[in-house]
Short mmCIF file of C-alpha atoms and ligand atoms in Angstrom, two decimals:
data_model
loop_
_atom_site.label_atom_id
_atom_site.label_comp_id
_atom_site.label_asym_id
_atom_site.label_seq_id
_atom_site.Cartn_x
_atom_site.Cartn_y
_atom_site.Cartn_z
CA UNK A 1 7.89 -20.48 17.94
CA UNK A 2 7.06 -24.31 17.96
CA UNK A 3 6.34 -24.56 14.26
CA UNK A 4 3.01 -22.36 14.66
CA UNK A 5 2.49 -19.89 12.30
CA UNK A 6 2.89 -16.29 14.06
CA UNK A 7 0.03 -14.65 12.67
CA UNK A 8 -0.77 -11.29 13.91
CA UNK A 9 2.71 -11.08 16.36
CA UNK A 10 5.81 -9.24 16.66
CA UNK A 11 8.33 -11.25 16.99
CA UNK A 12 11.61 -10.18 19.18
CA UNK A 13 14.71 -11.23 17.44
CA UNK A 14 16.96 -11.09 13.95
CA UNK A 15 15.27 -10.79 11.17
CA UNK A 16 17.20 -13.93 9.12
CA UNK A 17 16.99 -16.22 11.79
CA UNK A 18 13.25 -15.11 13.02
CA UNK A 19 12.78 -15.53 8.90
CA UNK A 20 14.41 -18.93 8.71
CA UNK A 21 11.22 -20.51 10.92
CA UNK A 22 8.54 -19.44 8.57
CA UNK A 23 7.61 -21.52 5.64
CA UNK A 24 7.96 -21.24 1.99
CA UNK A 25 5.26 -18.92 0.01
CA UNK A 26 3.76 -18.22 3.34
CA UNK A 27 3.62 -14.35 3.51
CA UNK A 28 1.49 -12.43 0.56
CA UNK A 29 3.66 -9.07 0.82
CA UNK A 30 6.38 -8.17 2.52
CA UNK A 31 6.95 -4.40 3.79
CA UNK A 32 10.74 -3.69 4.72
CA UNK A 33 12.67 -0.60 6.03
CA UNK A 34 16.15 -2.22 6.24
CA UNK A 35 18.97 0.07 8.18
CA UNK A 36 20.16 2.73 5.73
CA UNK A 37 24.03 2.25 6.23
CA UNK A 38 24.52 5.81 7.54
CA UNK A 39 27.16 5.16 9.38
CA UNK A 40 29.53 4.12 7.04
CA UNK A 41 32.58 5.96 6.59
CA UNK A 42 31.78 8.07 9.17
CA UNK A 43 28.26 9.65 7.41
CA UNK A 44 26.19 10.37 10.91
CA UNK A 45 23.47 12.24 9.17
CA UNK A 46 20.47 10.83 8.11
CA UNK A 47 18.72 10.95 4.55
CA UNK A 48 17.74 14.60 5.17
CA UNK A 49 20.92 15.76 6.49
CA UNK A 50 20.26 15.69 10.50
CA UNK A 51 22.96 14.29 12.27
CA UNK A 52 21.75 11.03 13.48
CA UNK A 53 20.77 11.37 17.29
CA UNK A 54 20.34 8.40 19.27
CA UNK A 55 21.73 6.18 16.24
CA UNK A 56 24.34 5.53 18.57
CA UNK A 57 21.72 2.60 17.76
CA UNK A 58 23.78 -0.61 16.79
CA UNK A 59 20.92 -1.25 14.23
CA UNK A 60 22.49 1.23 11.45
CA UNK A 61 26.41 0.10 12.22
CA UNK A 62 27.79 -2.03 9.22
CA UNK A 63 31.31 -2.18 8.64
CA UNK A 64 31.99 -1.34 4.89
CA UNK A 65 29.86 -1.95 1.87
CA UNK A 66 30.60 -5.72 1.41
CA UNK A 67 29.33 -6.51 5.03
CA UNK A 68 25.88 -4.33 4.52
CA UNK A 69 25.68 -6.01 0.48
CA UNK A 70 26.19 -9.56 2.45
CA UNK A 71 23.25 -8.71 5.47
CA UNK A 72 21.01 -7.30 2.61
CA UNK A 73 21.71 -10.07 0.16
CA UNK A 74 20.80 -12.56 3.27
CA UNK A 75 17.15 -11.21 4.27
CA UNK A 76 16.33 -10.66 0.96
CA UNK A 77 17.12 -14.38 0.37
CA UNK A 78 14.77 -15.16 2.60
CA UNK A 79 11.91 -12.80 2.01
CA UNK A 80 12.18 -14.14 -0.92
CA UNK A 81 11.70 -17.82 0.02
CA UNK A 82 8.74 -16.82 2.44
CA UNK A 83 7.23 -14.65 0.06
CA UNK A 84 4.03 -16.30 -2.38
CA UNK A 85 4.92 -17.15 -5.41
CA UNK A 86 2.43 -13.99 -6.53
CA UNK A 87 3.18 -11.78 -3.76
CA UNK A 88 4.86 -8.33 -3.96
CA UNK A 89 7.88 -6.78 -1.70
CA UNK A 90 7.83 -3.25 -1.02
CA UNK A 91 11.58 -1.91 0.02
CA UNK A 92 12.11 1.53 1.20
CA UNK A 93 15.52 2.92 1.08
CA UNK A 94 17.92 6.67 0.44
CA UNK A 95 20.57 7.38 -1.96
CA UNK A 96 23.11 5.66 0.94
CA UNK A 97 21.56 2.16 0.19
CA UNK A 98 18.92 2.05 -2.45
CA UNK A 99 21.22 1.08 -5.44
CA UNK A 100 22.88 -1.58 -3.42
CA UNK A 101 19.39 -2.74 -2.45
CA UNK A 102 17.92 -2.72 -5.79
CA UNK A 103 20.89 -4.36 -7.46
CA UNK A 104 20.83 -7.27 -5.09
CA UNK A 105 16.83 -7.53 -5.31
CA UNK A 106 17.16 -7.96 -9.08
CA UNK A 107 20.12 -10.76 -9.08
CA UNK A 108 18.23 -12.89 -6.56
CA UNK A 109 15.11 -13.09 -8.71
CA UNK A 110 12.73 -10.24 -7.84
CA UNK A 111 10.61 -8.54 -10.62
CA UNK A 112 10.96 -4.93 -10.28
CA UNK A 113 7.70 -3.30 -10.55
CA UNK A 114 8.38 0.19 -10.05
CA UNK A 115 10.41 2.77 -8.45
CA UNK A 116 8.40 5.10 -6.50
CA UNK A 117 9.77 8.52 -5.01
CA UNK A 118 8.06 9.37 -1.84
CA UNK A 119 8.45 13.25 -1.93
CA UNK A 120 8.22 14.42 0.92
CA UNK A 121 5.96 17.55 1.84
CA UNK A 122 7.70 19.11 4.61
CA UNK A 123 11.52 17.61 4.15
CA UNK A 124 14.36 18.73 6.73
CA UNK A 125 16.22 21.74 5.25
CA UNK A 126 19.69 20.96 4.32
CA UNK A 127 21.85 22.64 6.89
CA UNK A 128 25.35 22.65 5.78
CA UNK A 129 24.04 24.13 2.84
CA UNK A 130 26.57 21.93 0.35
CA UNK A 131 24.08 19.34 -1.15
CA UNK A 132 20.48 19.62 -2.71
CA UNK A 133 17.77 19.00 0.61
CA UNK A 134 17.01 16.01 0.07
CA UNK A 135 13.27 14.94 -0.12
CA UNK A 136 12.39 12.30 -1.07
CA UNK A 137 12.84 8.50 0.16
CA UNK A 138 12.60 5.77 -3.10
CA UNK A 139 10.29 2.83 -2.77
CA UNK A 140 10.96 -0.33 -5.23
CA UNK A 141 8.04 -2.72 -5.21
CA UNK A 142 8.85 -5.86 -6.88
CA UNK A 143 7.26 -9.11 -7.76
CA UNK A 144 8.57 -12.29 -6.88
CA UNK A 145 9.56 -13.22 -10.36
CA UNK A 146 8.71 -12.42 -13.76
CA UNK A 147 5.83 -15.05 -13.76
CA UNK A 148 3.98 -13.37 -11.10
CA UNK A 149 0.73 -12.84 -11.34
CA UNK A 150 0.80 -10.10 -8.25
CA UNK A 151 -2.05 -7.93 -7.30
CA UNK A 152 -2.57 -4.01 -8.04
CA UNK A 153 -5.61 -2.84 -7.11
CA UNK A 154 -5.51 -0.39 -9.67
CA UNK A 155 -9.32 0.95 -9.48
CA UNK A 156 -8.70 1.33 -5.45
CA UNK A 157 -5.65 3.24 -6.24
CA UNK A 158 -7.83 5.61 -8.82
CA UNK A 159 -10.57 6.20 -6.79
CA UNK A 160 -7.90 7.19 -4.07
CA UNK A 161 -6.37 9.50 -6.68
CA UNK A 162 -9.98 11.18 -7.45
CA UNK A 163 -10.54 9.23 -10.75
CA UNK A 164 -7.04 9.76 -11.90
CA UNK A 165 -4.14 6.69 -12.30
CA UNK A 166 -1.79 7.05 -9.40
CA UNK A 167 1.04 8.13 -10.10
CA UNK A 168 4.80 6.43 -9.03
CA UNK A 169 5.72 9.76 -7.32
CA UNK A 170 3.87 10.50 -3.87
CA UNK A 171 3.37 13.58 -2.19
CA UNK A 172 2.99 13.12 1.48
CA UNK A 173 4.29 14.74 4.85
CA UNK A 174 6.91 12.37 7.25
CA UNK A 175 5.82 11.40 10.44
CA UNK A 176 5.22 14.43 13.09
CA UNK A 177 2.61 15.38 15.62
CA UNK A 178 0.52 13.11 17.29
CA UNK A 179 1.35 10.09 14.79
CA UNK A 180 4.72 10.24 15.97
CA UNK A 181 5.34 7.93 19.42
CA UNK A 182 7.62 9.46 22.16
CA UNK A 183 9.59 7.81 24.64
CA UNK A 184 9.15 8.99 28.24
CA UNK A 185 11.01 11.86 28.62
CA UNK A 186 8.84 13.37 25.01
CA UNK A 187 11.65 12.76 22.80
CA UNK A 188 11.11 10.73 19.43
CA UNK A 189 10.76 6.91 20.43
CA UNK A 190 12.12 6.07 16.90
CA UNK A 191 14.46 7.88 14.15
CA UNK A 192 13.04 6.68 11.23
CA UNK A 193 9.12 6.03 11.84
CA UNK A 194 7.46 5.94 8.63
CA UNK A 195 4.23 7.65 8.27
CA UNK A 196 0.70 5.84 8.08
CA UNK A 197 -0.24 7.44 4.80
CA UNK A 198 2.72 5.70 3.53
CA UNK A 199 1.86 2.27 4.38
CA UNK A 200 -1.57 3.23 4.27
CA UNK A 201 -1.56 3.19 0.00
CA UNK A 202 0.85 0.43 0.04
CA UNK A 203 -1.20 -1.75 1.66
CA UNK A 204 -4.41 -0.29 -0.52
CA UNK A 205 -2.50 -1.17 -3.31
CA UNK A 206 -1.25 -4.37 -3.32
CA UNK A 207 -2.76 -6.34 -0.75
CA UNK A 208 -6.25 -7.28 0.03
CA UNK A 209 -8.24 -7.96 3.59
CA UNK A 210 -6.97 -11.02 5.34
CA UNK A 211 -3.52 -10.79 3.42
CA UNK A 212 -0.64 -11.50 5.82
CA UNK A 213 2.29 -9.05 5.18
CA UNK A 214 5.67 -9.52 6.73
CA UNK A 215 7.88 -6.45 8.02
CA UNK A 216 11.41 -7.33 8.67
CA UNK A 217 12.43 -4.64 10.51
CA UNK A 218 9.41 -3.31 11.98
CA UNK A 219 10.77 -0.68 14.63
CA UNK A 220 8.00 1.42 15.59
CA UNK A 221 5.43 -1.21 14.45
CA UNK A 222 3.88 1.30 11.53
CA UNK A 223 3.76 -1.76 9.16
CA UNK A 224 1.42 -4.00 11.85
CA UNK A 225 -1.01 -1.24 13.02
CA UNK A 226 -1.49 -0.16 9.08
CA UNK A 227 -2.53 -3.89 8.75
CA UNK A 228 -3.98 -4.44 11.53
CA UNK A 229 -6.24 -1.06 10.81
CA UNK A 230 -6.90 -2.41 7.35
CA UNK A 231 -7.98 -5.33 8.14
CA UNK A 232 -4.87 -7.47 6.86
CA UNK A 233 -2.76 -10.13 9.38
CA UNK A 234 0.61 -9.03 9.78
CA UNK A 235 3.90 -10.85 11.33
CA UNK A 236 6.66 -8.10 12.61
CA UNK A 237 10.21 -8.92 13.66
CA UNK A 238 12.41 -6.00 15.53
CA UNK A 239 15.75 -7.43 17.40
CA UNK A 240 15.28 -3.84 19.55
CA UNK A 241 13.29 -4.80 23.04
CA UNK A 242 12.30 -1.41 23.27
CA UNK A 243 10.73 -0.94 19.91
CA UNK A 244 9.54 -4.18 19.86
CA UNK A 245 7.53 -3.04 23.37
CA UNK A 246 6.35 0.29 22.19
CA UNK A 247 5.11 -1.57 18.18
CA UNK A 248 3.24 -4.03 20.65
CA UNK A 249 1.53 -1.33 22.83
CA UNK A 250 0.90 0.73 19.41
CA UNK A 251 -0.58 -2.29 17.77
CA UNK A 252 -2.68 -3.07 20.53
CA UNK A 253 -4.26 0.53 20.88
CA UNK A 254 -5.22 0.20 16.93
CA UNK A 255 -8.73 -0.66 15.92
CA UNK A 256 -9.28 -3.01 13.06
CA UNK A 257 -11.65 -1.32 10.47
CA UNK A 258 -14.87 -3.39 10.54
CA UNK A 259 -15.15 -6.08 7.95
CA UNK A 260 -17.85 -4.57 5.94
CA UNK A 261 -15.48 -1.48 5.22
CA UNK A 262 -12.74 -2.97 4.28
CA UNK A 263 -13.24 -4.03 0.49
CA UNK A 264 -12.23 -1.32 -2.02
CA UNK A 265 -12.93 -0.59 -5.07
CA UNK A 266 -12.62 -3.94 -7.47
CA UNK A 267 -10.63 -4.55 -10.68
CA UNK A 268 -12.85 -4.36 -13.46
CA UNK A 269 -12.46 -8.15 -14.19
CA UNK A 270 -13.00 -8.85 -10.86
CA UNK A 271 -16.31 -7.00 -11.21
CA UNK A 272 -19.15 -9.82 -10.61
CA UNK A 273 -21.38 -10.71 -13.80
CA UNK A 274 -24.63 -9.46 -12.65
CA UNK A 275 -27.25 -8.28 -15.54
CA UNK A 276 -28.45 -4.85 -15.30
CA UNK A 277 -31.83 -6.76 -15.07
CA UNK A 278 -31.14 -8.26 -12.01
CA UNK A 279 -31.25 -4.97 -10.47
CA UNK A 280 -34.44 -4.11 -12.06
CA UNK A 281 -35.90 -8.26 -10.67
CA UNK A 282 -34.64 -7.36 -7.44
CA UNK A 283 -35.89 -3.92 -7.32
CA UNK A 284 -32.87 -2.34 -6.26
CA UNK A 285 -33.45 -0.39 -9.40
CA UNK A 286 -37.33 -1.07 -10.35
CA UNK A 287 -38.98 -0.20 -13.55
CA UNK A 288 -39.99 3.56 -14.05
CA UNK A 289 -36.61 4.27 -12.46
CA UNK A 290 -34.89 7.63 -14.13
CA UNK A 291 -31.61 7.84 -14.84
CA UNK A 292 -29.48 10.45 -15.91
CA UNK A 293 -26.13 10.92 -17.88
CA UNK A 294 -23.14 12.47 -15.35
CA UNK A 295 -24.37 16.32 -16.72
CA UNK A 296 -28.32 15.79 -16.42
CA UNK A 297 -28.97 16.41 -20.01
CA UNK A 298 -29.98 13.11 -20.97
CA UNK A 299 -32.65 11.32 -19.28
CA UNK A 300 -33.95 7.73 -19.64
CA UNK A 301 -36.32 5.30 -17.77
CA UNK A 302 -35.67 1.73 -17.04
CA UNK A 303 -38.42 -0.80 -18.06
CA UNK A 304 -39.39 -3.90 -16.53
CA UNK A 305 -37.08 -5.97 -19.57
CA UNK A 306 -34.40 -3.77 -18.03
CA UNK A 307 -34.01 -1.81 -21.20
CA UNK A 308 -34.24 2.09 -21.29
CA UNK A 309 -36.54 4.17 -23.06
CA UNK A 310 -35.86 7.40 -24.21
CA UNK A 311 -38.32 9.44 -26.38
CA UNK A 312 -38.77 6.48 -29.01
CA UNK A 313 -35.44 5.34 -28.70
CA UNK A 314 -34.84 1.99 -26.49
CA UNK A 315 -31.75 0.07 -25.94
CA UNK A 316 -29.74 -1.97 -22.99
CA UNK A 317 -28.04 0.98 -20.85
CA UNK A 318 -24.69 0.33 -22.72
CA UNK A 319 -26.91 0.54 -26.49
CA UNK A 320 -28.83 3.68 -25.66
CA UNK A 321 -26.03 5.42 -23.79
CA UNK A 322 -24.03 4.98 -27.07
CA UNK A 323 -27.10 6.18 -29.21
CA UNK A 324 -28.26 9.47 -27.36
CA UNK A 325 -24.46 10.22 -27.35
CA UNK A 326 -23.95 8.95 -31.19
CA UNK A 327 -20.55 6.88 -29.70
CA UNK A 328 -19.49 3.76 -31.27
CA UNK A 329 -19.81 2.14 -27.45
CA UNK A 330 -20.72 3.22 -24.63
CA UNK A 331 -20.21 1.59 -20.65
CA UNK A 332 -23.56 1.84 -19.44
CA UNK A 333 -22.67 1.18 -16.17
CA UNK A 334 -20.08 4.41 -15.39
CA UNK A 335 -22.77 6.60 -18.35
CA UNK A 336 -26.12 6.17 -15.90
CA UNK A 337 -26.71 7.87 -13.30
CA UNK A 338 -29.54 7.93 -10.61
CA UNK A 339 -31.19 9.54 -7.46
CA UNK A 340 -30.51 8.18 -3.92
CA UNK A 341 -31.52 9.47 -0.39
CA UNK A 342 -30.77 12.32 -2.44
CA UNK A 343 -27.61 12.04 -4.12
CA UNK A 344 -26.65 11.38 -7.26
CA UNK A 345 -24.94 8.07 -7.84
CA UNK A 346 -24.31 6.17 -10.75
CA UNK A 347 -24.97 2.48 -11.37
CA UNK A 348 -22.32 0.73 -11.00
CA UNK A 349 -22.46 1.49 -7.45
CA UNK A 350 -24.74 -1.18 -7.18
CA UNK A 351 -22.27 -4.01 -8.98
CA UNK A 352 -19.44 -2.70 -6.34
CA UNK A 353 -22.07 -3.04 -3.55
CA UNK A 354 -22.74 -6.52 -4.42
CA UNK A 355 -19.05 -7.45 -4.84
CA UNK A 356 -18.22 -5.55 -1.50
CA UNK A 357 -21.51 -7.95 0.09
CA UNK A 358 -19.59 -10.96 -1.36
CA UNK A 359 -16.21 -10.57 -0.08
CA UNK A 360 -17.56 -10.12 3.22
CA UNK A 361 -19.62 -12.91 2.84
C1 SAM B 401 14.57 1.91 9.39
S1 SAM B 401 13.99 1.23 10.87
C2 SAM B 401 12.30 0.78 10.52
C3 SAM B 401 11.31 1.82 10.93
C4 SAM B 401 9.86 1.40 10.74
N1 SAM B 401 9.52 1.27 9.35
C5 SAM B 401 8.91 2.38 11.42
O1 SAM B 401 8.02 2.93 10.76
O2 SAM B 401 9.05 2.59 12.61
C6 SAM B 401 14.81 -0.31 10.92
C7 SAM B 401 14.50 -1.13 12.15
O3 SAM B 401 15.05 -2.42 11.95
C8 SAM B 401 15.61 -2.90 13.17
N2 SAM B 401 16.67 -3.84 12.76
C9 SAM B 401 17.87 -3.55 12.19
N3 SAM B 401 18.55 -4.66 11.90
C10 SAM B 401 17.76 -5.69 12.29
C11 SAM B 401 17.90 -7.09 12.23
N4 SAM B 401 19.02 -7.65 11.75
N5 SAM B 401 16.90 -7.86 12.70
C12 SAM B 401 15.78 -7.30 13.21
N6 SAM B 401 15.59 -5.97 13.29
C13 SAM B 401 16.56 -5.17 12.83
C14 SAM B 401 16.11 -1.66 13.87
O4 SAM B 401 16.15 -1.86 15.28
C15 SAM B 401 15.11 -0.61 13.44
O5 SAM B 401 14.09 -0.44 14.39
#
């Protein structure tokens, strides 16, 4: 690797040693699917039951529990090291290894976040009938330490939730169909690849464009094409030649969303300090505009000041929205609403267009 930083690769080799070459704080989150210790005492069935086919795979073999706590305890050393001082690690994991995982994140410094269950909308029955099917997968996102000041883009994750706080449990299907890659003879390239809507929110959430996340154990490279679609730089390591071959050919065949898409929705104190006048000066929003409240029932008209008018009543948009609605306050900017090419949009549309014009800028 020469000392260059691997931006944007997938790197062939073990994950500890590949880790060891990359600086301190270099990586702003950190994405990892370690093996799941299935095969431990015998267990060849996977989280949901299946009996694992083609783990025959060296990558899930660990001896006893002290070996797998002692590999674990190891990359998460390191992660940690690499990891920014405010970044976040996202570590997905089953009942076989999730305790042992989360234990060991919280005695080497990590600041756990939050547990979240992936349910899972189409789970594999349980066949044997002697356990509850098991559906879900847990997810611990942690900080780096306590002092972190890591991101959560909590309005993006809203808006994806239509208006409502995302939740810590998510509902989404595994990997099938066309998402899923195939080796050559049409059999699944990889047992456990993750589904894009999965990495999709996790990288919505807690990264922004031009991040760099590190995956660990990157198999069939569902970490680097989320990124890479995103917009985010990624750096992959796999010790599997074949997986590392079929993440590079998937990777390559992704397209990277263009860079005037990829800002989402803003934190409200990240929200840029723009006067409603300036939108009335720039006529984005000129005088004799109407607006509306969300329903239609109230109706004002913007002035050249950048006050509203209604009837004789006249105010900034936050003041009259909290008069005509006799509220102690009122945010102007999510109360007004106005016409557009026909639709309906409300004004602080145009504060998140600026912002979105000034990270791209
Ligand atoms: C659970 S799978 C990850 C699946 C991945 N998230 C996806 O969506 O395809 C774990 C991967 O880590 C790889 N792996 C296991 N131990 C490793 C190690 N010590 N160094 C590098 N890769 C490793 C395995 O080959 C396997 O592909």
């Amino acid at each position: 690797m020469s000392g260059e930083f691997p931006v944007d690769q997938i790197l062939r080799g073990e994950c500890i040693e590949t880790m060891k070459t990359l600086p301190d704080g270099s990586v702003d989150c950190i994405f990892a699917d370690p093996p799941y210790n299935l095969q431990l005492r015998g267990e060849l069935r996977r989280p949901d039951e299946t009996v694992v086919d083609g783990v025959d795979d060296d990558w899930d073999k660990f001896a006893d529990y002290a070996t797998y706590d002692n590999f674990t305890r190891e990359w998460l050393r390191e992660a940690r090291r690499i990891l920014h001082k405010d970044g976040t690690i996202w570590v997905i994991g089953s009942y076989h290894n999730v305790f042992r995982l989360g234990a060991i994140m919280q005695d080497l410094g990590f600041w756990i976040l939050n547990d979240i269950v992936w349910r899972k909308s189409n789970p594999m029955p349980n066949f044997r009938g002697r356990r509850f099917t098991n559906a879900h997968e847990t997810l611990i996102w942690a900080a780096r330490g306590p002092q972190s000041k890591y991101r959560f883009n909590y309005q993006a994750m809203k808006a994806l939730n239509d208006d409502l706080q995302m939740r810590s449990d998510w509902y989404l299907p595994l990997c099938t169909g066309n998402e899923r890659l195939k080796n050559e003879h049409g059999l699944k390239l990889h047992p456990t690849q993750k589904p894009e809507s999965l990495l999709h929110r996790v990288l919505v959430a807690s990264t922004n464009a031009n991040d760099v996340v590190l995956d660990p154990f990157c198999g069939s490279g569902t970490t680097p094409a989320m990124a890479k679609r995103l917009g985010r730089h990624y750096i992959a390591i796999e010790r599997h030649p074949d997986y590392v071959k079929a993440a590079r050919e998937r990777v390559a065949r992704e397209e990277r969303l263009s860079s005037e898409h990829l800002a989402t929705t803003p934190a409200k104190r990240e929200m840029p300090r723009i006067p409603f006048g300036s939108f009335v000066e720039t006529g984005a929003l000129p005088a004799g505009t109407l607006l509306y409240d969300r329903q239609k029932r109230l109706k004002a008209t913007v002035t050249p000041d950048g006050t509203l008018v209604s009837g004789n009543q006249r105010g900034s948009i936050h003041k009259l929205g909290a008069m005509l609605t006799n509220a102690p306050s009122c945010n102007g900017w999510t109360f007004w609403y106005f016409e557009r090419d026909g639709q309906f949009v409300q004004i602080d549309v145009l504060r998140q267009e600026s912002q979105a014009l000034r990270n791209v800028g």
